[in-house]
Amino acid sequence: METIIVGKQAQGKYRKNWKVCIGTGRLGLALQKEYQDHLRLLQEQIGFSYIRGHGLLHDDVGIYREFETADGHAKPFYNFTYIDRIFDSYLELGIRPFVEIGFMPKLLASGEQTIFYWKGNVTPPKDYSKWKDLVQAIVTHFIARYGEEEVLRWPFEIWNEPNLINFWQDADQAEYFKLYLVTAQAIKEVHPSIQVGGPAICGGSDHWITDFLLFCKNESAPVDFVTRHAYTSAKPHKTTPELVYQELNNNTSMLEEFKQVREMIQASPFPDLPFHITEYNTSYSPINPIHDTTLNAAYLARTLSEASDYVDSLSYWTFSDVFEELDVPKAQFHGGFGLIALNGILKPTFHLFRFFNSLGEELLYRDENIIVTRKPDGSIALVIWNLVIEKGDDFNKEVTITLPLEFRDVFIKRDTIDEIHANPWRVWKELGRPRFPSQQQIQMLRQVAEPHVRTLRKTTENETLSLTLTLSKNEVSLIEFIPVYEEAQPYIDLDDSQMTSYS
Amino acid sequence: METIIVGKQAQGKYRKNWKVCIGTGRLGLALQKEYQDHLRLLQEQIGFSYIRGHGLLHDDVGIYREFETADGHAKPFYNFTYIDRIFDSYLELGIRPFVEIGFMPKLLASGEQTIFYWKGNVTPPKDYSKWKDLVQAIVTHFIARYGEEEVLRWPFEIWNEPNLINFWQDADQAEYFKLYLVTAQAIKEVHPSIQVGGPAICGGSDHWITDFLLFCKNESAPVDFVTRHAYTSAKPHKTTPELVYQELNNNTSMLEEFKQVREMIQASPFPDLPFHITEYNTSYSPINPIHDTTLNAAYLARTLSEASDYVDSLSYWTFSDVFEELDVPKAQFHGGFGLIALNGILKPTFHLFRFFNSLGEELLYRDENIIVTRKPDGSIALVIWNLVIEKGDDFNKEVTITLPLEFRDVFIKRDTIDEIHANPWRVWKELGRPRFPSQQQIQMLRQVAEPHVRTLRKTTENETLSLTLTLSKNEVSLIEFIPVYEEAQPYIDLDDSQMTSYS
Amino acid sequence: METIIVGKQAQGKYRKNWKVCIGTGRLGLALQKEYQDHLRLLQEQIGFSYIRGHGLLHDDVGIYREFETADGHAKPFYNFTYIDRIFDSYLELGIRPFVEIGFMPKLLASGEQTIFYWKGNVTPPKDYSKWKDLVQAIVTHFIARYGEEEVLRWPFEIWNEPNLINFWQDADQAEYFKLYLVTAQAIKEVHPSIQVGGPAICGGSDHWITDFLLFCKNESAPVDFVTRHAYTSAKPHKTTPELVYQELNNNTSMLEEFKQVREMIQASPFPDLPFHITEYNTSYSPINPIHDTTLNAAYLARTLSEASDYVDSLSYWTFSDVFEELDVPKAQFHGGFGLIALNGILKPTFHLFRFFNSLGEELLYRDENIIVTRKPDGSIALVIWNLVIEKGDDFNKEVTITLPLEFRDVFIKRDTIDEIHANPWRVWKELGRPRFPSQQQIQMLRQVAEPHVRTLRKTTENETLSLTLTLSKNEVSLIEFIPVYEEAQPYIDLDDSQMTSYS
Amino acid sequence: METIIVGKQAQGKYRKNWKVCIGTGRLGLALQKEYQDHLRLLQEQIGFSYIRGHGLLHDDVGIYREFETADGHAKPFYNFTYIDRIFDSYLELGIRPFVEIGFMPKLLASGEQTIFYWKGNVTPPKDYSKWKDLVQAIVTHFIARYGEEEVLRWPFEIWNEPNLINFWQDADQAEYFKLYLVTAQAIKEVHPSIQVGGPAICGGSDHWITDFLLFCKNESAPVDFVTRHAYTSAKPHKTTPELVYQELNNNTSMLEEFKQVREMIQASPFPDLPFHITEYNTSYSPINPIHDTTLNAAYLARTLSEASDYVDSLSYWTFSDVFEELDVPKAQFHGGFGLIALNGILKPTFHLFRFFNSLGEELLYRDENIIVTRKPDGSIALVIWNLVIEKGDDFNKEVTITLPLEFRDVFIKRDTIDEIHANPWRVWKELGRPRFPSQQQIQMLRQVAEPHVRTLRKTTENETLSLTLTLSKNEVSLIEFIPVYEEAQPYIDLDDSQMTSYS
């Protein structure tokens, strides 16, 4: 049995950089009602500051169009009907765009290469002058509609994963740097204080970071922040038409990558630039069932606990299964990235975020399986987890925790997710994996998606309390220790033992 | 260990007469927002047909007023501002008034005797002619506003518990019969098809039933239904300024009373009259903590299971703790009658109603601790309970149930309330009995007020399934057995064992 | 000045067949939040029974997919994720699908010809056997999800405008009849009572009606109803990249067409078949500004007044400007079909429907410019209009109407739309035609989109009332005559002349 | 015809002190749903900062209670169940309490004198020590529940109109000063920074102001602000059981009173104290029909225009007809104080507040009939009115206004209320004064309660625009002049004259 003794002295501050930004399916999906319902739920229960997704310039949002003039020329036309509706809805829900400039409108594309079911074009502009006009028209429109003060708070990131041939034709670094320079300068011409950054690479090619910052230095390209992605799955070892299976890397690998890239930035000509992880998750596949599991939550707990030490933000990819990279989702659970499954059903990782959101700012203790914090009122909130990679059922673990509590009576509340509780994916399998569940099944799945809650009242001794917990497989628990101010006293003659059945 | 074997053959029909009507605090409280919030919650989750409460004619609803004319006469004035708002809101929520005619407007009262914190006057009219005018004005107004078709569906009950001196001056039977006759005739003059009834007595004076029906026969008084109340608590054995403690009678006593009175009606000159229990609960005191307990639910389970055999409706007193008979409620939990506590917190008995509401119409099996029903789709829904009157913690009980299920795979869902789960009263005590809980405490109490849900998938053998359950103290569980139509097959190459952690 | 004298005697019944069905942009758009907001508004204020649109089988709804099996075969897969969400939302809003079977999923198409911005494939199936499987899978799923009783109320119409080469490859009649036969039989095999019909032609080829019914007779093809479309615009006389201008035919032309086709049906082997106009409007172009005008309302008034004499339903094309046939809408007003413009702004024709919805069932009088009806309470509701095709401002018209009113005091309410009132298109032009209006501009446009309301109280003489009205250009007014039951009398000593400023 | 020439130069700043606070019926009414609905409407459309009403300590809110202890002593008990619900709801709607300490709980009262239908006790405490305990318990509870930072923003005003014998037994000044001293000191003991003030007198006894401040000086009583009320009606010249008729004073009288009292404060020992008008209206009677009229709005226009020059806040009495001082309201319109009539119907004075809320901060011009302001974007907003005290219909007035506008094209929007428009009281009389209107009548009244809106587009000349207006009797209009940025140009070949009917 493990024993943890938590001291009274704060060990620093717990920062929630994981709350700065969240990922989304392509922006065009933000027109959908179910998307908006999920986003509202997310904001009401957790509350992120920014949202980032692909497809701002994709043809379904439809910004770039051309008209033919009487003399047969193509005249650019910028259609803001849909993007206004989308950004209006974001701001109404208290979340700002973390703008990603891409992909290429068909009419501006130099090639035909596309990515995803929805065919995002990933080729360079065929005319950089029209590209510049487009970028400036957009930024100018944003300022006109939302005001300078607002837009100055939006980061503008140029393109997505240009180091991959799927996302940028030939993964051509020189062409990306050209695109970056033109775009960043175009934006700064509209307003010099708008923040621009890149290179938005995925892991595995970190030399791009160094190259990029050197390029910015040499070419005097504006750069206000550095971005990168992070996923922790190996290549698929089995692929089926509907699902993909992958092994997980060790859950410290992501933190190590964060640290290394931070050091690369510090060693660059721009050592103080903010560093944003604009995508992360376990698997990069939208059909890997791990995303629906409790394992996914237990695995990422350590990331939420420690990542803020290295990065200024990290953006979980993505908040909702309203998502279409490979196709229209084919079943209630299908391995999608979302914190929220179709029909508004919360996944375990959603609760992981809720739990970490309940932590205080004063960090009292932290190791690889627990984080303990204190709030201004003296109450303590901790998150503890029992990550189990192995198969099987018997991985219970006992832990005894001793906590400093400066009050006599304490109310203890434990919210738990594990393989049994808050696991709608499990219940869905019991139901026979209904692809298109009935309203009755949806109600059941919503009901079982809530954490198991246990409460208890204890008395501290010498301003400390010891608690022994049994953690089940992949359990993540939020435990709160709240002072009790007993109000039985004002009752005259209160005596529960006078009741039938009770004492 | 108990063993129950349920056969395939239906034993009759399960009727939900407990769903016909529900009690409410005085009508004036229906103006309140919290009242309306609770009623909406009730209707969305259960859905009653009628609502009955005191105070239609009380001065806070303010219907009866008088103006002084120029020559100094008092001219009656009927003010429908508030009652229209109240009945409009009922109908909007899909619930109809079960109208109780009473108490006496101050300006029409012959005496000063009042009841309750809100001072309902319980004396006869000082002028029966003005009383008749008032009654007719009201009924006429209802028909004008809501239409004849609607109002013909509203029962009109004359007065409340006239056999008690607290509710009717001197419990004067002759005077009550006079009031009844005048009122019933007044109503029938407005429309002969409106249903009228009485005598709305509490238990303990059942000869009033016989007397009343004889009176109706002899005086040709209109009578369309018979009403009575039922509570199953002994006199208080301890009374404090805030709480009252009482012993409970056996939980069959209520059913026996229903049966006896039904027989009295059958032996009367009106043997076929409908028989409505217009109030029932364990305790008749609005400050008995039993109403907040799981015991209350386990105790009443049998009533909901069997009462429809004897009575045409039974109206739980009351749906909400928005209630003021003794005073403004003084604490979050205070022993109020409500299914819903202040701040929208569900009590165990609320779930009891939800559970019985989920039963099917085909009755397969019933005894004192269980009811088993089947639905048209072949699924089975049962409610089982473990009523424990004794004090202490060790009253677990094992039961094995064998069920007929005409399908191979079955999904089993068990919703449980007991001393541990869905017991916000317990958690509230752990929190130190906060009288006026903070928003954070309210959120916690709402969260712990939900039933514990467990799910399971099993395979039937020879179209039967056996299940062994352990029931905890005062547990009430709804268990549903739903056919599974496995959809794993359409997946090509599905193999969960390829996942990390799962097999 | 025109004079109209309305008699007491009813001239028949006014039926609202225009309320049976309404058109919608392609079904995939029903996923959008703005679409759902508009549909809710429509249903709350008017309340249609059915909704019909293209694209059930289009790839964005995504029903038809194929998987590759291990041995390399393509295995059909039917994805109901989106169509369930769409039909669930319709039924929740109290509107049923009028199902149109089309267009062709890419994977089943025999050719590459498409229509619209969203590229609906209009070629026959490359494999009629897979087509039949698809149709049956869909219908079977609908019955499983929504129940037989519900689905038996949904008409199934086969394809859209097969008489046009744009909508059906080569407008090949023989191929259409083949498609019809296969599809109708496939549906009837699932359930023989489901209603099927066609040929959904646009105007101008009415011999298709005769051919179609003859074909059904000869081939014993199931047929439960006949469908056709109707638009009343000439070919465009001016076309620009964003707008199209057309002349209007006489507004009786549509009624005449209805009559003729009805006669053709009556002369066919199926003389009693229901006849549904599954699309109609003035212009068939989604960028003709007439749809935004008051003229559009004044022009269609007669259609709403008289069409029910000839057709069993007529479905206005469409309820909302959330629509994408030519592209993403490029401006707040852009000549779209919708009753409701972007941002929830009501167009004049929306109010036309509201006005006709307020009429009673008893028809007292009707001519080309007015319809007068009576309701069960004796009140009279009329709609009157002043259609002006000419340009210019001076087309006021005076009318005197004499009405039978069987009560003394009458409250008259006149709701008016005309060139000045309820004309947000006009105000939008004054605002400078903002393509992407600000929230402030949207608020203004909503405010000015409401009808002008005037009220008046009059006294009848000899149970009649004469009223002289001045109608402005393209005015449409709803005028209601409601009995007044004066309640001043119960006030003692009421005397408004005692007030400052009033008498 | 009047001519007004407005210059470019700002004349100062227009402050909206009328928006700081609004009056309400007694706090107990805030439990009602209709009250909350009206308050939400008010806050969404206008948005006040504070709300003030009577009855915090009245027995229906129920804070002060006593229990009998075992030894027969009365032990105070403070019940915050209702006041928490009330203040929670205020803060949720973004409005803070302007706390009025009063009236006397029955158990603490030294006498039996009461005021109003709801019997507020107006006698001094029988035990000042228990009174002090009560006050401190309340303030302590507020801080515990809402936090110090929040409660420090709430003013605490001691009692209401102690200079009237109806509101304070014998209008005993010495006793009031005693109450004030004890109460103010009690509050400051809880927290020295909480603001306290008085004497909350009605007009007519302004020497109380001087006396009060002198008393504070002499006795070192804490005082942070001075309060007074203002009504501008003469004594009733006709009183009926349901309505009261009064003459109005000149509408400058209120401003003069404000000025005089401000000067009295400046001459006092506390010359810099804030001065709050904690109640004002035309009539002080809750059954004077003037409150329902357009006259009321036209009369108060000047007050909203100029009062901020003299007072730090002025609190219109009251926001809603959910009010019970004389009795339950007896009719839809009954002369109540509210900006919002029963059933959520907006009165003309509601729009007056909306109009003044739309003004800018830069004051360009002001006289007794108009106020002209400019906003940061250069647009101009003015409110103009035509107050007519005389009876009759012919009081139209022509005005020509010349305005400085630094842009070429201007969109002009005029929102008008007058005797014809936004006058639901007039329509209600036409409807026969239905006391308890049907849902249909309520819909009509809501519809006619909206202002008449006219729009226009004009071109400025030499950066000025002249506009000639005809103002009808008691018209109040908001007129906004907004720059137009024409977007017709991007349309290629736009030509409205190609349309049928339009040019």
PDB file of N, CA, C and O in Angstrom, chain A residues 388-389 391 413 415 419 429-430 432-433 447 455 457 473 487 495-497 499 501-502, chain B residues 388-389 391 413 415 419 429-430 432-433 447 455 457 473 487 496-497 499 501-502:
ATOM      1  N   VAL A 388      -3.828   1.854 -15.861  1.00  0.00           N
ATOM      2  CA  VAL A 388      -3.480   0.447 -16.056  1.00  0.00           C
ATOM      3  C   VAL A 388      -3.490   0.153 -17.556  1.00  0.00           C
ATOM      4  O   VAL A 388      -4.538   0.180 -18.198  1.00  0.00           O
ATOM      5  N   ILE A 389      -2.326  -0.125 -18.071  1.00  0.00           N
ATOM      6  CA  ILE A 389      -2.216  -0.395 -19.506  1.00  0.00           C
ATOM      7  C   ILE A 389      -2.535  -1.864 -19.806  1.00  0.00           C
ATOM      8  O   ILE A 389      -3.049  -2.206 -20.871  1.00  0.00           O
ATOM      9  N   LYS A 391      -4.157  -5.664 -19.856  1.00  0.00           N
ATOM     10  CA  LYS A 391      -5.501  -6.204 -19.954  1.00  0.00           C
ATOM     11  C   LYS A 391      -5.878  -6.907 -18.658  1.00  0.00           C
ATOM     12  O   LYS A 391      -5.014  -7.266 -17.871  1.00  0.00           O
ATOM     13  N   LYS A 413     -16.040  14.589  -0.581  1.00  0.00           N
ATOM     14  CA  LYS A 413     -16.828  14.201  -1.754  1.00  0.00           C
ATOM     15  C   LYS A 413     -15.881  13.625  -2.777  1.00  0.00           C
ATOM     16  O   LYS A 413     -14.881  14.241  -3.121  1.00  0.00           O
ATOM     17  N   ASP A 415     -15.752  12.053  -6.572  1.00  0.00           N
ATOM     18  CA  ASP A 415     -16.366  11.816  -7.887  1.00  0.00           C
ATOM     19  C   ASP A 415     -15.456  10.872  -8.657  1.00  0.00           C
ATOM     20  O   ASP A 415     -14.282  11.207  -8.884  1.00  0.00           O
ATOM     21  N   GLU A 419     -13.714   1.894 -15.001  1.00  0.00           N
ATOM     22  CA  GLU A 419     -14.261   1.017 -16.040  1.00  0.00           C
ATOM     23  C   GLU A 419     -15.752   0.756 -15.837  1.00  0.00           C
ATOM     24  O   GLU A 419     -16.471   0.427 -16.782  1.00  0.00           O
ATOM     25  N   LYS A 429     -21.915  -1.137 -25.454  1.00  0.00           N
ATOM     26  CA  LYS A 429     -21.590  -2.484 -25.934  1.00  0.00           C
ATOM     27  C   LYS A 429     -22.567  -3.502 -25.339  1.00  0.00           C
ATOM     28  O   LYS A 429     -23.013  -4.420 -26.031  1.00  0.00           O
ATOM     29  N   GLU A 430     -22.907  -3.332 -24.068  1.00  0.00           N
ATOM     30  CA  GLU A 430     -23.912  -4.215 -23.471  1.00  0.00           C
ATOM     31  C   GLU A 430     -25.254  -4.119 -24.207  1.00  0.00           C
ATOM     32  O   GLU A 430     -26.004  -5.085 -24.307  1.00  0.00           O
ATOM     33  N   GLY A 432     -25.631  -3.855 -27.192  1.00  0.00           N
ATOM     34  CA  GLY A 432     -25.521  -4.444 -28.519  1.00  0.00           C
ATOM     35  C   GLY A 432     -24.942  -3.481 -29.537  1.00  0.00           C
ATOM     36  O   GLY A 432     -25.193  -3.622 -30.724  1.00  0.00           O
ATOM     37  N   ARG A 433     -24.187  -2.478 -29.081  1.00  0.00           N
ATOM     38  CA  ARG A 433     -23.579  -1.481 -29.976  1.00  0.00           C
ATOM     39  C   ARG A 433     -24.585  -0.859 -30.936  1.00  0.00           C
ATOM     40  O   ARG A 433     -24.359  -0.834 -32.159  1.00  0.00           O
ATOM     41  N   GLN A 447     -27.608   8.869 -18.793  1.00  0.00           N
ATOM     42  CA  GLN A 447     -27.723   8.631 -17.353  1.00  0.00           C
ATOM     43  C   GLN A 447     -26.461   7.938 -16.819  1.00  0.00           C
ATOM     44  O   GLN A 447     -25.926   8.317 -15.787  1.00  0.00           O
ATOM     45  N   THR A 455     -19.924  10.311  -0.670  1.00  0.00           N
ATOM     46  CA  THR A 455     -19.651  11.377   0.296  1.00  0.00           C
ATOM     47  C   THR A 455     -19.450  10.773   1.674  1.00  0.00           C
ATOM     48  O   THR A 455     -19.849   9.636   1.949  1.00  0.00           O
ATOM     49  N   ARG A 457     -18.378  12.083   6.010  1.00  0.00           N
ATOM     50  CA  ARG A 457     -17.972  13.152   6.923  1.00  0.00           C
ATOM     51  C   ARG A 457     -16.987  12.599   7.924  1.00  0.00           C
ATOM     52  O   ARG A 457     -17.215  11.543   8.487  1.00  0.00           O
ATOM     53  N   LYS A 473      -9.318  -0.166 -11.559  1.00  0.00           N
ATOM     54  CA  LYS A 473      -8.585  -0.047 -12.827  1.00  0.00           C
ATOM     55  C   LYS A 473      -8.982   1.223 -13.589  1.00  0.00           C
ATOM     56  O   LYS A 473     -10.153   1.468 -13.815  1.00  0.00           O
ATOM     57  N   GLU A 487     -24.779  23.059  11.729  1.00  0.00           N
ATOM     58  CA  GLU A 487     -25.913  23.909  12.098  1.00  0.00           C
ATOM     59  C   GLU A 487     -26.967  23.139  12.877  1.00  0.00           C
ATOM     60  O   GLU A 487     -28.109  23.577  12.978  1.00  0.00           O
ATOM     61  N   ASP A 495     -33.352  15.300  17.607  1.00  0.00           N
ATOM     62  CA  ASP A 495     -33.015  13.949  18.046  1.00  0.00           C
ATOM     63  C   ASP A 495     -33.432  12.938  16.982  1.00  0.00           C
ATOM     64  O   ASP A 495     -34.534  12.404  16.995  1.00  0.00           O
ATOM     65  N   ASP A 496     -32.529  12.656  16.069  1.00  0.00           N
ATOM     66  CA  ASP A 496     -32.857  11.752  14.965  1.00  0.00           C
ATOM     67  C   ASP A 496     -33.239  10.349  15.438  1.00  0.00           C
ATOM     68  O   ASP A 496     -33.956   9.624  14.732  1.00  0.00           O
ATOM     69  N   SER A 497     -32.779   9.988  16.619  1.00  0.00           N
ATOM     70  CA  SER A 497     -33.070   8.628  17.067  1.00  0.00           C
ATOM     71  C   SER A 497     -34.549   8.455  17.392  1.00  0.00           C
ATOM     72  O   SER A 497     -35.020   7.355  17.633  1.00  0.00           O
ATOM     73  N   MET A 499     -36.707   8.856  15.276  1.00  0.00           N
ATOM     74  CA  MET A 499     -37.335   8.462  14.020  1.00  0.00           C
ATOM     75  C   MET A 499     -37.396   6.949  13.873  1.00  0.00           C
ATOM     76  O   MET A 499     -36.486   6.242  14.292  1.00  0.00           O
ATOM     77  N   SER A 501     -36.691   3.695  12.090  1.00  0.00           N
ATOM     78  CA  SER A 501     -35.657   3.206  11.162  1.00  0.00           C
ATOM     79  C   SER A 501     -34.295   3.872  11.345  1.00  0.00           C
ATOM     80  O   SER A 501     -33.285   3.298  10.976  1.00  0.00           O
ATOM     81  N   TYR A 502     -34.254   5.092  11.880  1.00  0.00           N
ATOM     82  CA  TYR A 502     -32.984   5.825  11.940  1.00  0.00           C
ATOM     83  C   TYR A 502     -32.507   6.040  13.372  1.00  0.00           C
ATOM     84  O   TYR A 502     -33.287   6.011  14.308  1.00  0.00           O
TER      85      TYR A 502
ATOM     86  N   VAL B 388     -37.416  -1.701   5.808  1.00  0.00           N
ATOM     87  CA  VAL B 388     -36.851  -2.037   7.121  1.00  0.00           C
ATOM     88  C   VAL B 388     -37.242  -0.956   8.118  1.00  0.00           C
ATOM     89  O   VAL B 388     -36.801   0.185   8.009  1.00  0.00           O
ATOM     90  N   ILE B 389     -38.067  -1.344   9.049  1.00  0.00           N
ATOM     91  CA  ILE B 389     -38.527  -0.385  10.050  1.00  0.00           C
ATOM     92  C   ILE B 389     -37.528  -0.265  11.202  1.00  0.00           C
ATOM     93  O   ILE B 389     -37.392   0.787  11.821  1.00  0.00           O
ATOM     94  N   LYS B 391     -34.123   0.013  13.468  1.00  0.00           N
ATOM     95  CA  LYS B 391     -32.909   0.818  13.424  1.00  0.00           C
ATOM     96  C   LYS B 391     -31.711  -0.075  13.127  1.00  0.00           C
ATOM     97  O   LYS B 391     -31.764  -1.290  13.323  1.00  0.00           O
ATOM     98  N   LYS B 413     -30.965  -3.198 -16.592  1.00  0.00           N
ATOM     99  CA  LYS B 413     -30.649  -1.911 -15.995  1.00  0.00           C
ATOM    100  C   LYS B 413     -31.334  -1.819 -14.648  1.00  0.00           C
ATOM    101  O   LYS B 413     -32.537  -2.056 -14.539  1.00  0.00           O
ATOM    102  N   ASP B 415     -31.932   0.662 -11.445  1.00  0.00           N
ATOM    103  CA  ASP B 415     -31.890   1.989 -10.818  1.00  0.00           C
ATOM    104  C   ASP B 415     -32.225   1.818  -9.351  1.00  0.00           C
ATOM    105  O   ASP B 415     -33.311   1.320  -9.019  1.00  0.00           O
ATOM    106  N   GLU B 419     -30.353   3.774   1.446  1.00  0.00           N
ATOM    107  CA  GLU B 419     -29.844   4.723   2.452  1.00  0.00           C
ATOM    108  C   GLU B 419     -28.584   5.440   1.949  1.00  0.00           C
ATOM    109  O   GLU B 419     -28.247   6.531   2.408  1.00  0.00           O
ATOM    110  N   LYS B 429     -26.952  16.154   5.998  1.00  0.00           N
ATOM    111  CA  LYS B 429     -26.530  16.053   7.390  1.00  0.00           C
ATOM    112  C   LYS B 429     -25.006  15.992   7.483  1.00  0.00           C
ATOM    113  O   LYS B 429     -24.405  16.606   8.350  1.00  0.00           O
ATOM    114  N   GLU B 430     -24.387  15.282   6.547  1.00  0.00           N
ATOM    115  CA  GLU B 430     -22.915  15.272   6.522  1.00  0.00           C
ATOM    116  C   GLU B 430     -22.347  16.671   6.297  1.00  0.00           C
ATOM    117  O   GLU B 430     -21.280  17.013   6.789  1.00  0.00           O
ATOM    118  N   GLY B 432     -23.427  19.250   7.489  1.00  0.00           N
ATOM    119  CA  GLY B 432     -23.661  20.073   8.666  1.00  0.00           C
ATOM    120  C   GLY B 432     -25.037  20.700   8.685  1.00  0.00           C
ATOM    121  O   GLY B 432     -25.250  21.714   9.331  1.00  0.00           O
ATOM    122  N   ARG B 433     -25.999  20.075   7.992  1.00  0.00           N
ATOM    123  CA  ARG B 433     -27.378  20.579   7.941  1.00  0.00           C
ATOM    124  C   ARG B 433     -27.461  22.054   7.575  1.00  0.00           C
ATOM    125  O   ARG B 433     -28.113  22.849   8.281  1.00  0.00           O
ATOM    126  N   GLN B 447     -26.664  16.637  -7.322  1.00  0.00           N
ATOM    127  CA  GLN B 447     -25.873  15.559  -7.924  1.00  0.00           C
ATOM    128  C   GLN B 447     -26.098  14.241  -7.177  1.00  0.00           C
ATOM    129  O   GLN B 447     -26.284  13.195  -7.799  1.00  0.00           O
ATOM    130  N   THR B 455     -25.707  -1.602 -14.808  1.00  0.00           N
ATOM    131  CA  THR B 455     -26.161  -2.288 -16.013  1.00  0.00           C
ATOM    132  C   THR B 455     -25.384  -3.586 -16.193  1.00  0.00           C
ATOM    133  O   THR B 455     -24.307  -3.761 -15.608  1.00  0.00           O
ATOM    134  N   ARG B 457     -25.242  -7.278 -19.018  1.00  0.00           N
ATOM    135  CA  ARG B 457     -25.819  -8.004 -20.146  1.00  0.00           C
ATOM    136  C   ARG B 457     -25.750  -9.491 -19.859  1.00  0.00           C
ATOM    137  O   ARG B 457     -24.724  -9.998 -19.406  1.00  0.00           O
ATOM    138  N   LYS B 473     -30.739  -1.989   2.976  1.00  0.00           N
ATOM    139  CA  LYS B 473     -31.800  -1.445   3.817  1.00  0.00           C
ATOM    140  C   LYS B 473     -32.607  -0.372   3.080  1.00  0.00           C
ATOM    141  O   LYS B 473     -32.035   0.578   2.560  1.00  0.00           O
ATOM    142  N   GLU B 487     -25.407  -5.494 -32.837  1.00  0.00           N
ATOM    143  CA  GLU B 487     -25.011  -4.910 -34.104  1.00  0.00           C
ATOM    144  C   GLU B 487     -23.508  -5.022 -34.347  1.00  0.00           C
ATOM    145  O   GLU B 487     -22.953  -4.299 -35.183  1.00  0.00           O
ATOM    146  N   ASP B 496     -11.991  -6.116 -30.204  1.00  0.00           N
ATOM    147  CA  ASP B 496     -11.655  -5.257 -29.077  1.00  0.00           C
ATOM    148  C   ASP B 496     -10.352  -5.651 -28.396  1.00  0.00           C
ATOM    149  O   ASP B 496      -9.705  -4.829 -27.745  1.00  0.00           O
ATOM    150  N   SER B 497      -9.978  -6.892 -28.548  1.00  0.00           N
ATOM    151  CA  SER B 497      -8.758  -7.335 -27.859  1.00  0.00           C
ATOM    152  C   SER B 497      -7.515  -6.700 -28.469  1.00  0.00           C
ATOM    153  O   SER B 497      -6.423  -6.813 -27.930  1.00  0.00           O
ATOM    154  N   MET B 499      -7.128  -3.684 -28.511  1.00  0.00           N
ATOM    155  CA  MET B 499      -6.955  -2.418 -27.811  1.00  0.00           C
ATOM    156  C   MET B 499      -6.026  -2.566 -26.613  1.00  0.00           C
ATOM    157  O   MET B 499      -6.038  -3.593 -25.934  1.00  0.00           O
ATOM    158  N   SER B 501      -5.209  -2.291 -22.921  1.00  0.00           N
ATOM    159  CA  SER B 501      -5.965  -2.299 -21.667  1.00  0.00           C
ATOM    160  C   SER B 501      -7.252  -3.133 -21.738  1.00  0.00           C
ATOM    161  O   SER B 501      -7.737  -3.596 -20.717  1.00  0.00           O
ATOM    162  N   TYR B 502      -7.818  -3.346 -22.940  1.00  0.00           N
ATOM    163  CA  TYR B 502      -9.114  -4.036 -23.019  1.00  0.00           C
ATOM    164  C   TYR B 502      -9.019  -5.362 -23.735  1.00  0.00           C
ATOM    165  O   TYR B 502      -8.097  -5.601 -24.503  1.00  0.00           O
TER     166      TYR B 502
END
